[in-house]
């Protein structure tokens, strides 16, 4: 079976899969140095980026399964992948699989940190998901993918992780191939370090879900195994899979960052204050002040059983701050 992959932790787990010997894995990487390292693991590596749409289309045209975990919003890259998968279908008559990574940013509002929301989205409710405006984060890409499934030339499965936390580990990490940080919490940490004090958007009352890195990678593998088993697995409009296992207030994350900064000698107070508009524009834009709430019922129906929650996430923040400081030194 031919797999096309662009994501370090998912790739690492597939290399450790019990049936890895049956996989022919190709990965797209920007770094020639990392490509040479992956070659020693039996991975065929193509050096390039999402801007290389000809390469993406060609690779997808020969793949049984494509994992896209690189950029939820790269419309051009998505179209190139879909074009390649269409060629695959036209030549084989078999719909290839696309496992695409979106994100719970698609569910956000404009709370600006001033209030929580009672609106909760369920991955088991396609009609509710279809009510999302096409202007939502990630939505234009998601709609193209679901549309391709509806036209019958792919089977699409859209993974929707929430705030991913936790440090990766394993041989590809040790080899320097995998990025050491996720996105949201490190972004907040760097903003707080940059201003010398913990911060939040507005009053920090907005709510987001969270999920541990290793546990959301579990979901990718469980989903793949279910697909390969031939069992009925929801795809297309019924193929959204939310990755979440708890919720947090932005204020609480900022408080944990502030406490870590004090302990590490990078702030005199752990008080969490409101980012100015200039700071928001400088460091991350306004989305950290949004609400995003969801429940992964469809994900759990596959047998996914995450156990780590907000308490664990908050405990991981001090090591995250320390690691970022070490990189900045």
Short mmCIF file of C-alpha atoms in Angstrom, two decimals:
data_model
loop_
_atom_site.label_atom_id
_atom_site.label_comp_id
_atom_site.label_asym_id
_atom_site.label_seq_id
_atom_site.Cartn_x
_atom_site.Cartn_y
_atom_site.Cartn_z
CA UNK A 1 0.00 0.00 0.00
CA UNK A 2 1.31 3.41 -0.97
CA UNK A 3 1.12 6.24 1.58
CA UNK A 4 1.97 9.90 1.07
CA UNK A 5 2.65 11.69 4.36
CA UNK A 6 3.60 15.14 5.57
CA UNK A 7 3.73 15.18 9.36
CA UNK A 8 6.51 13.98 11.64
CA UNK A 9 4.63 12.45 14.61
CA UNK A 10 2.16 10.66 12.32
CA UNK A 11 5.00 9.40 10.13
CA UNK A 12 6.88 8.13 13.15
CA UNK A 13 3.87 6.20 14.37
CA UNK A 14 3.30 4.63 10.94
CA UNK A 15 6.92 3.51 10.82
CA UNK A 16 6.24 1.72 14.11
CA UNK A 17 2.94 0.25 12.89
CA UNK A 18 2.59 -3.57 13.12
CA UNK A 19 2.00 -3.66 9.35
CA UNK A 20 4.68 -1.11 8.45
CA UNK A 21 6.39 -3.68 6.22
CA UNK A 22 3.36 -3.51 3.92
CA UNK A 23 3.52 0.27 3.60
CA UNK A 24 5.38 2.09 0.87
CA UNK A 25 5.80 5.50 2.47
CA UNK A 26 6.66 8.72 0.68
CA UNK A 27 7.13 11.96 2.60
CA UNK A 28 7.37 15.52 1.32
CA UNK A 29 10.03 17.56 3.13
CA UNK A 30 11.62 20.97 2.60
CA UNK A 31 14.95 19.98 4.15
CA UNK A 32 17.47 17.94 2.15
CA UNK A 33 19.32 17.16 5.38
CA UNK A 34 16.20 15.70 6.99
CA UNK A 35 15.45 13.84 3.76
CA UNK A 36 18.77 12.02 4.05
CA UNK A 37 17.95 11.03 7.62
CA UNK A 38 14.51 9.70 6.69
CA UNK A 39 16.01 7.70 3.87
CA UNK A 40 17.78 5.57 6.50
CA UNK A 41 14.34 4.64 7.87
CA UNK A 42 13.19 3.31 4.52
CA UNK A 43 11.08 6.35 3.66
CA UNK A 44 11.10 7.63 0.10
CA UNK A 45 11.50 11.38 0.44
CA UNK A 46 10.67 14.05 -2.10
CA UNK A 47 12.24 17.41 -1.34
CA UNK A 48 9.77 20.21 -1.87
CA UNK A 49 7.07 22.34 -0.29
CA UNK A 50 3.35 22.87 -0.58
CA UNK A 51 4.10 25.49 -3.22
CA UNK A 52 5.33 22.70 -5.51
CA UNK A 53 1.87 21.86 -6.77
CA UNK A 54 3.14 19.77 -9.69
CA UNK A 55 4.96 17.50 -7.25
CA UNK A 56 1.94 17.27 -4.99
CA UNK A 57 -0.33 16.33 -7.87
CA UNK A 58 2.10 13.72 -9.17
CA UNK A 59 2.63 12.13 -5.76
CA UNK A 60 -1.09 12.03 -5.02
CA UNK A 61 -1.80 10.41 -8.40
CA UNK A 62 0.15 7.33 -7.28
CA UNK A 63 -1.04 7.11 -3.67
CA UNK A 64 -3.57 4.80 -2.08
CA UNK A 65 -3.69 7.03 1.01
CA UNK A 66 -2.63 10.65 1.45
CA UNK A 67 -2.10 12.22 4.86
CA UNK A 68 -2.03 16.00 4.72
CA UNK A 69 -1.05 17.35 8.11
CA UNK A 70 0.94 20.33 6.91
CA UNK A 71 -1.28 23.39 6.45
CA UNK A 72 -5.02 23.48 7.00
CA UNK A 73 -5.44 26.60 4.90
CA UNK A 74 -3.30 26.03 1.80
CA UNK A 75 -6.02 26.01 -0.83
CA UNK A 76 -3.66 25.64 -3.79
CA UNK A 77 -1.91 22.63 -2.28
CA UNK A 78 -5.26 21.01 -1.51
CA UNK A 79 -6.48 21.45 -5.08
CA UNK A 80 -3.23 19.94 -6.37
CA UNK A 81 -3.66 16.91 -4.10
CA UNK A 82 -7.29 16.50 -5.17
CA UNK A 83 -6.31 16.74 -8.84
CA UNK A 84 -3.74 14.01 -8.32
CA UNK A 85 -6.20 11.79 -6.49
CA UNK A 86 -8.70 12.31 -9.32
CA UNK A 87 -6.10 11.05 -11.80
CA UNK A 88 -5.54 8.04 -9.54
CA UNK A 89 -9.26 7.29 -9.51
CA UNK A 90 -9.61 7.76 -13.27
CA UNK A 91 -6.85 5.22 -13.90
CA UNK A 92 -7.82 2.62 -11.28
CA UNK A 93 -11.55 3.03 -10.70
CA UNK A 94 -10.85 2.87 -6.95
CA UNK A 95 -11.37 5.94 -4.77
CA UNK A 96 -8.14 6.71 -2.88
CA UNK A 97 -8.19 7.93 0.70
CA UNK A 98 -7.41 11.47 1.84
CA UNK A 99 -6.88 12.02 5.57
CA UNK A 100 -6.72 15.78 5.86
CA UNK A 101 -5.94 17.84 8.95
CA UNK A 102 -8.21 20.78 9.62
CA UNK A 103 -8.63 22.20 13.12
CA UNK A 104 -11.18 23.39 15.64
CA UNK A 105 -10.43 26.94 14.51
CA UNK A 106 -13.21 26.20 12.02
CA UNK A 107 -15.67 26.42 14.94
CA UNK A 108 -14.57 29.79 16.33
CA UNK A 109 -16.54 32.94 17.10
CA UNK A 110 -15.44 36.54 17.72
CA UNK A 111 -15.64 36.61 21.53
CA UNK A 112 -12.32 38.49 21.86
CA UNK A 113 -11.78 36.81 25.22
CA UNK A 114 -14.79 38.51 26.83
CA UNK A 115 -17.15 35.57 27.30
CA UNK A 116 -17.48 31.80 26.89
CA UNK A 117 -20.08 30.18 24.64
CA UNK A 118 -22.70 27.51 25.15
CA UNK A 119 -22.45 26.37 21.51
CA UNK A 120 -20.87 22.93 21.24
CA UNK A 121 -20.25 21.21 17.90
CA UNK A 122 -20.45 17.41 17.53
CA UNK A 123 -18.54 15.50 14.87
CA UNK A 124 -21.47 13.07 14.80
CA UNK A 125 -23.79 15.84 13.55
CA UNK A 126 -23.00 16.60 9.88
CA UNK A 127 -25.94 19.01 9.56
CA UNK A 128 -24.53 21.13 12.39
CA UNK A 129 -21.09 21.17 10.77
CA UNK A 130 -22.66 22.13 7.45
CA UNK A 131 -24.15 25.19 9.15
CA UNK A 132 -20.65 26.67 9.47
CA UNK A 133 -20.08 29.66 7.21
CA UNK A 134 -17.68 29.16 4.29
CA UNK A 135 -15.71 32.12 5.64
CA UNK A 136 -14.71 30.28 8.83
CA UNK A 137 -11.03 29.35 9.31
CA UNK A 138 -10.14 26.26 7.22
CA UNK A 139 -13.66 25.99 5.83
CA UNK A 140 -12.95 26.72 2.17
CA UNK A 141 -10.42 23.88 2.10
CA UNK A 142 -12.68 21.49 4.00
CA UNK A 143 -15.54 22.16 1.59
CA UNK A 144 -13.41 21.31 -1.46
CA UNK A 145 -12.43 18.02 0.13
CA UNK A 146 -15.95 17.01 1.12
CA UNK A 147 -17.11 18.03 -2.36
CA UNK A 148 -14.56 15.72 -3.94
CA UNK A 149 -15.86 12.87 -1.78
CA UNK A 150 -19.41 13.66 -2.85
CA UNK A 151 -18.30 13.41 -6.49
CA UNK A 152 -17.02 9.92 -5.72
CA UNK A 153 -13.35 10.12 -6.66
CA UNK A 154 -11.95 10.11 -3.12
CA UNK A 155 -12.95 9.00 0.34
CA UNK A 156 -12.27 11.91 2.64
CA UNK A 157 -11.64 11.89 6.36
CA UNK A 158 -11.10 15.27 7.98
CA UNK A 159 -9.24 15.26 11.26
CA UNK A 160 -10.08 18.26 13.43
CA UNK A 161 -7.57 18.55 16.30
CA UNK A 162 -8.03 21.15 18.99
CA UNK A 163 -5.22 22.78 21.01
CA UNK A 164 -2.48 20.17 20.74
CA UNK A 165 -0.12 20.04 23.69
CA UNK A 166 2.80 17.89 24.81
CA UNK A 167 6.33 17.31 23.60
CA UNK A 168 6.97 14.67 20.93
CA UNK A 169 9.39 11.83 21.57
CA UNK A 170 10.85 8.91 19.67
CA UNK A 171 13.53 8.10 17.12
CA UNK A 172 12.57 10.75 14.57
CA UNK A 173 12.61 13.37 17.33
CA UNK A 174 16.04 12.19 18.47
CA UNK A 175 17.20 12.34 14.84
CA UNK A 176 16.10 15.97 14.55
CA UNK A 177 13.41 15.35 11.95
CA UNK A 178 10.30 16.26 13.97
CA UNK A 179 9.36 19.75 15.15
CA UNK A 180 9.57 19.99 18.94
CA UNK A 181 6.62 22.31 19.48
CA UNK A 182 2.98 22.50 18.47
CA UNK A 183 1.36 25.84 17.65
CA UNK A 184 -1.07 27.55 19.99
CA UNK A 185 0.53 27.28 23.42
CA UNK A 186 4.07 28.00 22.14
CA UNK A 187 2.66 31.02 20.31
CA UNK A 188 1.15 32.30 23.55
CA UNK A 189 4.35 31.53 25.47
CA UNK A 190 6.50 33.47 23.01
CA UNK A 191 4.13 36.44 23.18
CA UNK A 192 4.25 36.43 26.98
CA UNK A 193 8.04 36.18 26.99
CA UNK A 194 8.23 38.96 24.44
CA UNK A 195 6.24 41.36 26.64
CA UNK A 196 7.82 40.15 29.89
CA UNK A 197 4.50 39.20 31.51
CA UNK A 198 1.73 36.66 31.07
CA UNK A 199 -1.09 37.81 28.82
CA UNK A 200 -4.57 37.02 27.61
CA UNK A 201 -6.96 38.35 25.00
CA UNK A 202 -9.67 40.46 26.60
CA UNK A 203 -10.66 38.94 29.94
CA UNK A 204 -9.43 35.46 29.00
CA UNK A 205 -12.91 33.99 29.44
CA UNK A 206 -13.00 32.19 26.10
CA UNK A 207 -13.02 28.40 26.00
CA UNK A 208 -11.09 25.98 23.78
CA UNK A 209 -10.76 22.19 23.74
CA UNK A 210 -7.39 20.50 24.06
CA UNK A 211 -5.79 17.18 23.24
CA UNK A 212 -2.46 15.53 23.97
CA UNK A 213 -0.13 15.11 21.00
CA UNK A 214 0.43 11.37 21.42
CA UNK A 215 -3.27 10.75 21.90
CA UNK A 216 -4.31 12.66 18.79
CA UNK A 217 -1.72 10.72 16.81
CA UNK A 218 -3.40 7.59 18.21
CA UNK A 219 -6.58 8.83 16.53
CA UNK A 220 -4.89 9.08 13.12
CA UNK A 221 -3.68 5.49 13.40
CA UNK A 222 -6.99 4.15 14.74
CA UNK A 223 -8.78 5.84 11.85
CA UNK A 224 -6.35 4.39 9.30
CA UNK A 225 -6.70 0.91 10.78
CA UNK A 226 -10.47 1.16 10.64
CA UNK A 227 -10.37 2.25 6.99
CA UNK A 228 -7.99 -0.56 6.01
CA UNK A 229 -10.07 -3.14 7.85
CA UNK A 230 -12.95 -2.58 5.46
CA UNK A 231 -15.30 -1.71 8.29
CA UNK A 232 -17.89 0.98 7.58
CA UNK A 233 -16.21 4.26 8.51
CA UNK A 234 -17.89 7.62 8.04
CA UNK A 235 -16.39 9.71 5.25
CA UNK A 236 -17.31 12.82 3.30
CA UNK A 237 -19.97 14.85 5.10
CA UNK A 238 -19.97 12.14 7.77
CA UNK A 239 -16.19 12.03 7.91
CA UNK A 240 -15.23 14.71 10.43
CA UNK A 241 -13.25 13.49 13.44
CA UNK A 242 -12.75 15.90 16.33
CA UNK A 243 -9.64 15.48 18.47
CA UNK A 244 -10.48 16.76 21.96
CA UNK A 245 -10.51 15.48 25.50
CA UNK A 246 -11.07 18.48 27.76
CA UNK A 247 -11.49 22.26 27.74
CA UNK A 248 -9.62 25.26 29.12
CA UNK A 249 -10.01 28.98 29.62
CA UNK A 250 -7.37 31.16 27.98
CA UNK A 251 -6.91 32.86 31.36
CA UNK A 252 -5.87 29.58 32.97
CA UNK A 253 -3.26 28.95 30.30
CA UNK A 254 -1.93 32.47 30.75
CA UNK A 255 -1.82 31.95 34.52
CA UNK A 256 0.26 28.79 34.09
CA UNK A 257 2.62 30.59 31.71
CA UNK A 258 2.95 33.46 34.20
CA UNK A 259 3.78 31.10 37.07
CA UNK A 260 6.42 29.38 34.93
CA UNK A 261 7.95 32.71 33.93
CA UNK A 262 8.27 33.74 37.58
CA UNK A 263 9.82 30.42 38.55
CA UNK A 264 12.27 30.62 35.65
CA UNK A 265 13.24 34.21 36.44
CA UNK A 266 11.59 35.77 33.39
CA UNK A 267 8.90 37.80 35.14
CA UNK A 268 8.48 39.54 38.47
CA UNK A 269 4.80 38.75 38.72
CA UNK A 270 2.56 35.96 37.54
CA UNK A 271 -0.35 38.32 37.02
CA UNK A 272 -2.12 37.83 33.69
CA UNK A 273 -2.91 41.10 31.94
CA UNK A 274 -4.71 41.88 28.71
CA UNK A 275 -2.70 42.05 25.51
CA UNK A 276 -2.89 45.43 23.81
CA UNK A 277 -4.11 45.56 20.22
CA UNK A 278 -0.53 46.25 19.13
CA UNK A 279 0.67 43.13 20.96
CA UNK A 280 -2.09 41.00 19.45
CA UNK A 281 -1.21 42.23 15.96
CA UNK A 282 2.49 41.66 16.59
CA UNK A 283 2.38 38.18 18.03
CA UNK A 284 -0.60 36.17 16.83
CA UNK A 285 -3.69 37.98 15.58
CA UNK A 286 -7.00 37.76 17.40
CA UNK A 287 -7.93 34.08 17.16
CA UNK A 288 -6.53 33.21 20.60
CA UNK A 289 -9.49 35.15 22.01
CA UNK A 290 -12.11 33.05 20.25
CA UNK A 291 -14.33 30.30 21.59
CA UNK A 292 -14.23 26.82 20.10
CA UNK A 293 -16.12 23.97 21.73
CA UNK A 294 -16.71 20.46 20.42
CA UNK A 295 -17.18 16.80 21.24
CA UNK A 296 -15.53 13.95 19.37
CA UNK A 297 -18.31 11.38 19.46
CA UNK A 298 -17.49 9.96 16.03
CA UNK A 299 -13.81 9.79 16.97
CA UNK A 300 -14.60 7.82 20.09
CA UNK A 301 -16.91 5.50 18.16
CA UNK A 302 -13.77 4.16 16.44
CA UNK A 303 -12.41 3.04 19.81
CA UNK A 304 -10.29 6.12 20.52
CA UNK A 305 -9.88 6.52 24.29
CA UNK A 306 -7.91 9.64 25.24
CA UNK A 307 -7.27 10.06 28.97
CA UNK A 308 -5.14 13.20 29.39
CA UNK A 309 -6.94 16.45 30.07
CA UNK A 310 -6.56 20.08 31.06
CA UNK A 311 -4.80 19.35 34.35
CA UNK A 312 -2.12 17.46 32.43
CA UNK A 313 -1.92 20.21 29.81
CA UNK A 314 -1.38 22.92 32.41
CA UNK A 315 1.34 20.81 34.05
CA UNK A 316 3.13 20.63 30.70
CA UNK A 317 3.43 24.41 30.34
CA UNK A 318 6.48 25.02 32.54
CA UNK A 319 8.61 22.49 30.57
CA UNK A 320 7.31 24.11 27.37
CA UNK A 321 8.38 27.56 28.58
CA UNK A 322 11.78 26.21 29.62
CA UNK A 323 12.29 24.55 26.24
CA UNK A 324 11.41 27.74 24.35
CA UNK A 325 13.78 29.76 26.53
CA UNK A 326 16.54 27.25 25.81
CA UNK A 327 15.94 27.68 22.07
CA UNK A 328 16.00 31.45 22.40
CA UNK A 329 19.24 31.49 24.41
#
